[in-house]
CSV table of C-alpha atoms and ligand atoms in Angstrom, one decimal:
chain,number,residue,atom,x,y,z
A,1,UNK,CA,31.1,-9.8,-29.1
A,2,UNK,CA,28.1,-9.1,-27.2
A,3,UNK,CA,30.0,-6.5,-24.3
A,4,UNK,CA,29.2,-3.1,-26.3
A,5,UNK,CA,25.2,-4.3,-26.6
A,6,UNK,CA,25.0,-4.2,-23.0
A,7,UNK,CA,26.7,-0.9,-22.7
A,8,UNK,CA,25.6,2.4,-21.4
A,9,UNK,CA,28.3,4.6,-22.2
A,10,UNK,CA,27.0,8.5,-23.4
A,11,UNK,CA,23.8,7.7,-22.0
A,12,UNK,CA,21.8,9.6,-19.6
A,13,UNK,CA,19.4,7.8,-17.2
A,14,UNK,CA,16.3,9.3,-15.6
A,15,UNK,CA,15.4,7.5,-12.4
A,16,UNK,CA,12.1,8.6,-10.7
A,17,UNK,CA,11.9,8.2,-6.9
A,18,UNK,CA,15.9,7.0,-7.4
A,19,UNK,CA,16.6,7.9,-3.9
A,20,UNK,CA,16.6,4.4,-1.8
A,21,UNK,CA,15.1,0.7,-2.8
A,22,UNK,CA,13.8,-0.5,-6.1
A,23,UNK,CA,15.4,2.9,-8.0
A,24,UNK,CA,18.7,3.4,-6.5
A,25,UNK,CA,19.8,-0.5,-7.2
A,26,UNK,CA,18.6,0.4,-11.1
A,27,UNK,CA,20.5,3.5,-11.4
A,28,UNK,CA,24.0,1.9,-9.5
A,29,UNK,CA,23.3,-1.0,-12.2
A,30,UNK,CA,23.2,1.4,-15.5
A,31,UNK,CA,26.4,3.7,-13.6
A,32,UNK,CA,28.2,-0.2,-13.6
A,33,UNK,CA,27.4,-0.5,-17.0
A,34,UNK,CA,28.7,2.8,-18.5
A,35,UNK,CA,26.2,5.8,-18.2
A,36,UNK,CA,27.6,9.2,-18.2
A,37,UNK,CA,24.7,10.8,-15.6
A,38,UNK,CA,22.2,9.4,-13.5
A,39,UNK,CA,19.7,11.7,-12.3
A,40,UNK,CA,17.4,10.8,-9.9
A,41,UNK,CA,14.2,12.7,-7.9
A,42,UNK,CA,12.3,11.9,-4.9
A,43,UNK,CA,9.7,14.0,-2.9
A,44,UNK,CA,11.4,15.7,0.0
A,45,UNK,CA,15.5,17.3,0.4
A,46,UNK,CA,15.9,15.3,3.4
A,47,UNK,CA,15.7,11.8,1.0
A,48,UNK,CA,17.5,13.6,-1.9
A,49,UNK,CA,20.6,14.4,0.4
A,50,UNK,CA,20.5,10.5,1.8
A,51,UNK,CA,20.4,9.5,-1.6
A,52,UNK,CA,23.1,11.5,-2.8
A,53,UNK,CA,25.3,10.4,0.2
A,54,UNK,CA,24.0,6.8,-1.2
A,55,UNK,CA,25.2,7.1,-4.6
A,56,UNK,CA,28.3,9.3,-3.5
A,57,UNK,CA,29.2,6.1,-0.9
A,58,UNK,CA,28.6,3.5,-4.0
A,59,UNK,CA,31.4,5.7,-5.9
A,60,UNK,CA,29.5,7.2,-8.1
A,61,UNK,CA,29.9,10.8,-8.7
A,62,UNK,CA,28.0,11.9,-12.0
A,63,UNK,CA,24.8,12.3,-10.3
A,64,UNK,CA,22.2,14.8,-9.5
A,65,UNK,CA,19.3,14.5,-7.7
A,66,UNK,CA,16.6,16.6,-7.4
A,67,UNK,CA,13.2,17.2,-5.0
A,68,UNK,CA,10.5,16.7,-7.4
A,69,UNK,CA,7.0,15.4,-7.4
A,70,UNK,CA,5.9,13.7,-10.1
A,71,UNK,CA,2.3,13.9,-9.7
A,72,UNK,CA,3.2,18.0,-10.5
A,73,UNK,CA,3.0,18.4,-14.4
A,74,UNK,CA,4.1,21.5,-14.1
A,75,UNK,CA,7.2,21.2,-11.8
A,76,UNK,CA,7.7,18.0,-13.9
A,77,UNK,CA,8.3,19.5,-17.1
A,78,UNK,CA,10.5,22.4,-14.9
A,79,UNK,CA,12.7,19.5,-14.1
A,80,UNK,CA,13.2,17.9,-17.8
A,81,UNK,CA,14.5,21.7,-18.9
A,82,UNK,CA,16.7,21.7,-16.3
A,83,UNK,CA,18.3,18.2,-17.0
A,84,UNK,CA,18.6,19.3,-20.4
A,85,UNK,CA,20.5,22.2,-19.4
A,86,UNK,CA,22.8,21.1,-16.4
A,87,UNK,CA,23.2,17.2,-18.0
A,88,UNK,CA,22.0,17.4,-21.2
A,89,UNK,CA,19.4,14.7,-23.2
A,90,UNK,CA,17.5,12.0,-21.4
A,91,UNK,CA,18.2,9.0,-23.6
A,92,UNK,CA,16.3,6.9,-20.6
A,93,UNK,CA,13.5,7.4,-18.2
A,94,UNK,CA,12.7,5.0,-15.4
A,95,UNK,CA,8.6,5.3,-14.0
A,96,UNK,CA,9.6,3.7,-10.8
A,97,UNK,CA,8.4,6.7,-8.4
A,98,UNK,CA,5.7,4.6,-6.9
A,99,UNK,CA,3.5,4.4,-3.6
A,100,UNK,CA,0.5,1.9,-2.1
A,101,UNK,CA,-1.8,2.2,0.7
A,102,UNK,CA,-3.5,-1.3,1.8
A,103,UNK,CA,-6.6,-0.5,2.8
A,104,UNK,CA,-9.7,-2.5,1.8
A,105,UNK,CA,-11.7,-1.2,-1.0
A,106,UNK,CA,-14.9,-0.4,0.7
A,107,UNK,CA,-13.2,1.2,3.5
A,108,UNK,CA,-10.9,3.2,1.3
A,109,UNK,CA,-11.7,7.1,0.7
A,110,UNK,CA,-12.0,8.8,-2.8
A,111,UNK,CA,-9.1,10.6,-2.0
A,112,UNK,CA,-7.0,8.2,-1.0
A,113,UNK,CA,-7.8,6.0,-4.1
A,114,UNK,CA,-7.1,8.8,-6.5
A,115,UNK,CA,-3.9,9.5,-4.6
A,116,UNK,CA,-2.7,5.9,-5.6
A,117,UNK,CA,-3.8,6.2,-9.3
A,118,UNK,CA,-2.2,9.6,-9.2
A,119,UNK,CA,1.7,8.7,-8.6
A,120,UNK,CA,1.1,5.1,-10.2
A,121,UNK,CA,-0.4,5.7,-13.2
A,122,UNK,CA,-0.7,9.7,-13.9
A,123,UNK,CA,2.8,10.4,-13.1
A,124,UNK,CA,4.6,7.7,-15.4
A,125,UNK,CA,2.2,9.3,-18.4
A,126,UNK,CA,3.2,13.5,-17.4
A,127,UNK,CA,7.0,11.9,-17.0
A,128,UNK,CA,7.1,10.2,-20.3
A,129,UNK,CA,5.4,12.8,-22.0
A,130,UNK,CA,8.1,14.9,-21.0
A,131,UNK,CA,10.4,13.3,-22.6
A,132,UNK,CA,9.1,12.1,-25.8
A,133,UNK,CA,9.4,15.2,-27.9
A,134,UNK,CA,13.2,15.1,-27.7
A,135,UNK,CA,13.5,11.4,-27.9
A,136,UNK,CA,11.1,11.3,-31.5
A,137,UNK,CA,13.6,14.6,-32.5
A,138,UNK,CA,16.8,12.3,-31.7
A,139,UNK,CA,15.0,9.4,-32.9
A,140,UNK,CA,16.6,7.0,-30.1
A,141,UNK,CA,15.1,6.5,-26.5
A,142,UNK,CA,14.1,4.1,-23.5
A,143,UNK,CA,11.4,4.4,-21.4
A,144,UNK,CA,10.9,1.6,-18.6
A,145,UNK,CA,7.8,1.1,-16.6
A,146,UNK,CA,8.5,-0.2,-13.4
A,147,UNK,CA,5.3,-2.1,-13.3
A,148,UNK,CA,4.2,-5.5,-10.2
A,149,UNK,CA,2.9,-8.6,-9.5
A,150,UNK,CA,-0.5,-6.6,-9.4
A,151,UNK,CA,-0.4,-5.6,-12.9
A,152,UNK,CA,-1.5,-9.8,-13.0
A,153,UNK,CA,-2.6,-10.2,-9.9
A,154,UNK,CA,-5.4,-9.3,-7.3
A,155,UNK,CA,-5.1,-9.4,-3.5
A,156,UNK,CA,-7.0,-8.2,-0.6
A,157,UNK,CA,-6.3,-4.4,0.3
A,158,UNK,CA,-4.5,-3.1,-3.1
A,159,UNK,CA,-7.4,-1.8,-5.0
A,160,UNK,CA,-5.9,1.2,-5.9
A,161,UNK,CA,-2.4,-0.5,-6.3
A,162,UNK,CA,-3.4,-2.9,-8.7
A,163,UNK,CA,-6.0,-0.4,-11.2
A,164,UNK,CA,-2.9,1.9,-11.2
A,165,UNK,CA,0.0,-1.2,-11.9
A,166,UNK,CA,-2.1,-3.1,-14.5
A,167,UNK,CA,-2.9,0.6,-16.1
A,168,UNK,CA,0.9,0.9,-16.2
A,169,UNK,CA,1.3,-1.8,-18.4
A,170,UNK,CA,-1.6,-0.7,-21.0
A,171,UNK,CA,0.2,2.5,-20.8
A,172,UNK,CA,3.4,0.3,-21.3
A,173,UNK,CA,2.3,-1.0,-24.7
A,174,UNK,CA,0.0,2.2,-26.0
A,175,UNK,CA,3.5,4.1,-25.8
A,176,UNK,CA,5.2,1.5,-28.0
A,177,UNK,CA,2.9,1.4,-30.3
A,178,UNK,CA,2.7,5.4,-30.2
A,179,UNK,CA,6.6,6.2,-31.0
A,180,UNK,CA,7.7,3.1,-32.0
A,181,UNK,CA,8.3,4.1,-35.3
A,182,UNK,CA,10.8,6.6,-33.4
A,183,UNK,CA,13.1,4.3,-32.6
A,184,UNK,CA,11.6,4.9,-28.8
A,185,UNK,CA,11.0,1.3,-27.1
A,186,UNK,CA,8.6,1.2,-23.8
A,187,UNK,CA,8.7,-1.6,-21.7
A,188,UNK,CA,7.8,-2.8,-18.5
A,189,UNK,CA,10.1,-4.3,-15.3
A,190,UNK,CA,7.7,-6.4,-13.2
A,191,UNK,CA,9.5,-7.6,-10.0
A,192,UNK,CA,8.0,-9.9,-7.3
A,193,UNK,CA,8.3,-9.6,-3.9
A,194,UNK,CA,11.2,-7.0,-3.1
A,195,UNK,CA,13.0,-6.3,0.5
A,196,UNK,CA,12.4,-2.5,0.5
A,197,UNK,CA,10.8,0.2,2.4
A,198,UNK,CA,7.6,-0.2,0.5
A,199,UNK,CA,6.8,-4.1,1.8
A,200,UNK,CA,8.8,-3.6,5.1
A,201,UNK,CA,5.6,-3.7,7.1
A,202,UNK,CA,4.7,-7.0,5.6
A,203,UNK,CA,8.3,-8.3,6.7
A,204,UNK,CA,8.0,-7.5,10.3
A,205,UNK,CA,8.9,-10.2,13.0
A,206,UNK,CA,5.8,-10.5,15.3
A,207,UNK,CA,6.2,-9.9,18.6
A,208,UNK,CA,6.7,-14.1,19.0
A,209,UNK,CA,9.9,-13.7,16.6
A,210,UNK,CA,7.9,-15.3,14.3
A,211,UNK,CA,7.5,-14.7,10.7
A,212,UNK,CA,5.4,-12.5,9.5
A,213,UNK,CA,2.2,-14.4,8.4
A,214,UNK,CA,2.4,-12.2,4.7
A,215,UNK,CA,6.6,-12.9,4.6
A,216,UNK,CA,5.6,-16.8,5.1
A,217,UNK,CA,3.2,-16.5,2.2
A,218,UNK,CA,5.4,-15.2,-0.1
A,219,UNK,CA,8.2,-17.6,0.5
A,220,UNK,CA,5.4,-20.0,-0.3
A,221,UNK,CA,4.4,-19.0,-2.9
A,222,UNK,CA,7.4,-17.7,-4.9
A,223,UNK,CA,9.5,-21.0,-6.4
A,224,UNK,CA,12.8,-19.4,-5.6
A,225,UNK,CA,11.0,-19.4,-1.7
A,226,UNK,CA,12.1,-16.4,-0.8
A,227,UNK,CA,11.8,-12.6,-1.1
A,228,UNK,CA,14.3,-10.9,-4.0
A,229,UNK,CA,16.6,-7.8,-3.7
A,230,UNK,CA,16.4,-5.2,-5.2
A,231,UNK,CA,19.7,-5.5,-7.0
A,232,UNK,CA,18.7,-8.3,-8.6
A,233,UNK,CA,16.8,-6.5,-11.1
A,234,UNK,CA,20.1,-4.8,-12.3
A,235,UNK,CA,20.7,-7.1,-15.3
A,236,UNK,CA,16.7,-6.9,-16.6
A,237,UNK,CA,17.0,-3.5,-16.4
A,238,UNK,CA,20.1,-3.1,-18.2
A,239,UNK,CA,18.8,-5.0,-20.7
A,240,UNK,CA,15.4,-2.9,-21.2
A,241,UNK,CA,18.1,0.4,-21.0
A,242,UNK,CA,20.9,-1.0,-23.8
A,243,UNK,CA,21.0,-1.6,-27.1
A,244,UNK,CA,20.5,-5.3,-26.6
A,245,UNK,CA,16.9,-5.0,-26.1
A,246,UNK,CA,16.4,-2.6,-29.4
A,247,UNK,CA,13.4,-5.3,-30.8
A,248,UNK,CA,11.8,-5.8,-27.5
A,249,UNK,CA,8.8,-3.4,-27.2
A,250,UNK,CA,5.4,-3.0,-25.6
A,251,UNK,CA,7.0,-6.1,-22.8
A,252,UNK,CA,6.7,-6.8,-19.0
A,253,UNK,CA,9.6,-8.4,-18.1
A,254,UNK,CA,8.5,-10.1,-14.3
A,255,UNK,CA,11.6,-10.5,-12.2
A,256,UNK,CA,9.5,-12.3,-10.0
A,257,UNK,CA,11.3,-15.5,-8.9
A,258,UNK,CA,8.4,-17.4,-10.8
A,259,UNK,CA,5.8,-16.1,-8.6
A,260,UNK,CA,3.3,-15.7,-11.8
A,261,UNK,CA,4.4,-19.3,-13.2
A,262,UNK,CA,3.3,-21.1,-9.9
A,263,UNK,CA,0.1,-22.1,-8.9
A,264,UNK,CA,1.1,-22.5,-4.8
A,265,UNK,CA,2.4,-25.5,-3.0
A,266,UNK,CA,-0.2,-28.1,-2.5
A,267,UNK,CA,-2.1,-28.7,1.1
B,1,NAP,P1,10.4,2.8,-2.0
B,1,NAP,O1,11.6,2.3,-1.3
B,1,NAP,O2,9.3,3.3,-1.1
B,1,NAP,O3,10.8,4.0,-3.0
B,1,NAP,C1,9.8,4.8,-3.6
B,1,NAP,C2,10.4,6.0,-4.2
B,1,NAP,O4,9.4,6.7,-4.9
B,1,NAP,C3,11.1,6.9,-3.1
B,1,NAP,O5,12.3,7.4,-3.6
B,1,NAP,C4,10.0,8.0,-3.0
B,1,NAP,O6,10.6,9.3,-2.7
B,1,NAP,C5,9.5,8.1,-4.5
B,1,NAP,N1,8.2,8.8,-4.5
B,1,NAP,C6,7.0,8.4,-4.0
B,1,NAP,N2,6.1,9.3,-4.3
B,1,NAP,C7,6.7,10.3,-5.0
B,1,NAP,C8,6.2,11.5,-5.6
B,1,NAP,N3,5.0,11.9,-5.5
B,1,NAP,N4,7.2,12.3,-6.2
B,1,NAP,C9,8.4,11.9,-6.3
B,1,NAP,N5,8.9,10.7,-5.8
B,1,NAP,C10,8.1,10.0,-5.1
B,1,NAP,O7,9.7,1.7,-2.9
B,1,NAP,P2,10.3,0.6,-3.8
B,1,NAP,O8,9.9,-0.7,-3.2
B,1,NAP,O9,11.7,0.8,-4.1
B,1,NAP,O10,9.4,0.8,-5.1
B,1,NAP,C11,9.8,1.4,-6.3
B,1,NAP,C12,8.8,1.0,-7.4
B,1,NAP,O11,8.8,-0.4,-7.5
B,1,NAP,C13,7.4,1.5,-7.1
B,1,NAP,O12,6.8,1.9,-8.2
B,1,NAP,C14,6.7,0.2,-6.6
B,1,NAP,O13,5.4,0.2,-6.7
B,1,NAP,C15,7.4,-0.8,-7.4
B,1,NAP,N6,7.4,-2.2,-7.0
B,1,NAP,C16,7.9,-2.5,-5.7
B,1,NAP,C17,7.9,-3.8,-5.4
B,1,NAP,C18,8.4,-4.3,-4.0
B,1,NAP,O14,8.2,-5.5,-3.7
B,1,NAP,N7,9.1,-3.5,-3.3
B,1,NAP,C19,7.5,-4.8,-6.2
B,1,NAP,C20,7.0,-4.4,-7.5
B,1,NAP,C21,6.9,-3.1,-7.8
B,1,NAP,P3,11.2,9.6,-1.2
B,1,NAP,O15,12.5,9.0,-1.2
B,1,NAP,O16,11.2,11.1,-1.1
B,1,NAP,O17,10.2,9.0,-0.2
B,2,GCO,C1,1.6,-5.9,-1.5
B,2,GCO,C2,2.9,-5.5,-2.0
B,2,GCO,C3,3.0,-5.6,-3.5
B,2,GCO,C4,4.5,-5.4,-4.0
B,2,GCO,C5,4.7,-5.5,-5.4
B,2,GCO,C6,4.5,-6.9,-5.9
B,2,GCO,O1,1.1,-5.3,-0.6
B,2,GCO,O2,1.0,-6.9,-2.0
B,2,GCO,O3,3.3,-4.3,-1.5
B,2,GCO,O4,2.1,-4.9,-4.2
B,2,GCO,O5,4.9,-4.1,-3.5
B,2,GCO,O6,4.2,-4.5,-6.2
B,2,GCO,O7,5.0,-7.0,-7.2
């Protein structure tokens, strides 16, 4: 009853920064479930041939992948003519190209601020707006946000981080209620804590072979008490891709592990 609502078949996904981590787990997840292309970009041609070798290794052979930045409007909207062309209609976009520097506030330059804001927040607008037009013609399409724990949450260091990730998810709900009326849903994907290249150096052993002090912490203070991978996002994020999620719009769906539910374990 329910297998075709879940299904990806004649779809084309979009998977910023698709090449490794939080990206390549969502794309292998919508090529499980059915999509005819999955076409990633990432910033440099040594990351896009690792990637391909990646998806090529996971079996899966409709895909293309591209050097792109997506903090380059114009090279942006170079790339969306040429998926038309070579693949044809995007009938999903993933925003997960992402980056963070953790560097206090008052210690952190202008530049380095913006830089944060700039792939966080500008990019996921210049990429959706790239693809809008031809999903209000079509009438159908899926945008997903991948948004974080700091679009909550505060910490120390992630100024930049969290302005850019609790942006994302006001620009999450303003594109809902933009093209909602064109059959387009927006939503968010929140995860926690996730074993990738981005938080590796907050999972390093200390010289001891001791924890990390920040990989203790999170244990803590997630109630599954311990860090997620990034495969287990597949399922939310075949549901925010697939028919099945058709009335959801304007959400952040946290894969967090219950981090946001939990106050901390008590002294
Ligand atoms: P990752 O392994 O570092 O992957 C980031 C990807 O983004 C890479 O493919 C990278 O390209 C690409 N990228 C960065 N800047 C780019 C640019 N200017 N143009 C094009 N591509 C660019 O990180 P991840 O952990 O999978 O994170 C993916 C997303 O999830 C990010 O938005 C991150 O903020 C978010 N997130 C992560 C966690 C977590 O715990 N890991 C939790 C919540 C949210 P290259 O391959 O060329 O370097
Ligand atoms: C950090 C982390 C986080 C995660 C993630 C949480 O330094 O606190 O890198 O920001 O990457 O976004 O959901």
């Amino acid at each position: 009853m329910t297998g075709d609502l879940f299904s990806l078949k004649g779809k084309n996904a979009w998977i910023t920064g698709g090449a490794h981590g939080i990206g390549f787990s969502i794309a292998c997840a919508y090529a499980a479930a059915g999509a005819d292309w999955i076409v990633f970009n990432c910033s440099n041609e040594a990351s896009r041939q690792k990637g391909l070798d990646a998806y090529h290794a996971a079996g899966i052979e409709n895909v293309r992948g591209y050097v792109c930045d997506v903090t380059d409007e114009k090279a942006v909207h170079d790339l969306v003519e040429r998926i038309h062309a070579e693949v044809g209609p995007i009938h999903i976009l993933v925003n997960n190209a992402g980056i963070i520097k953790r560097i206090p506030m008052h210690e952190m330059k202008r530049a380095e601020f913006q830089q944060v804001i700039d792939v966080d927040l500008v990019a996921p607008y210049i990429c959706a707006a790239a693809v809008v037009p031809e999903m209000m013609e079509r009438r159908e399409g899926k945008i997903i946000n991948i948004c974080s724990m700091m679009s909550e949450l505060g910490r120390e260091t992630v100024s930049a981080y969290a302005a850019a990730k609790g942006g994302l998810k006001m620009l999450t709900r303003n594109i809902c209620s933009e093209y909602g009326a064109y059959n387009i849903q927006c939503n968010g994907l929140g995860p926690g804590y996730i074993a990738t290249s981005q938080t590796a150096p907050l999972r390093e052993r200390q010289p001891d072979g001791s924890r990390h002090p920040f990989d203790a912490f999170i244990v803590a203070k997630t109630p599954a008490g311990r860090w997620l991978a990034p495969e287990e996002l597949a399922g939310p994020a075949v549901f925010l891709a697939s028919k099945a999620s058709d009335a959801v719009n304007g959400h952040i769906l946290y894969v967090d592990g219950g981090i946001l539910a939990y106050i901390g374990k008590q002294p």
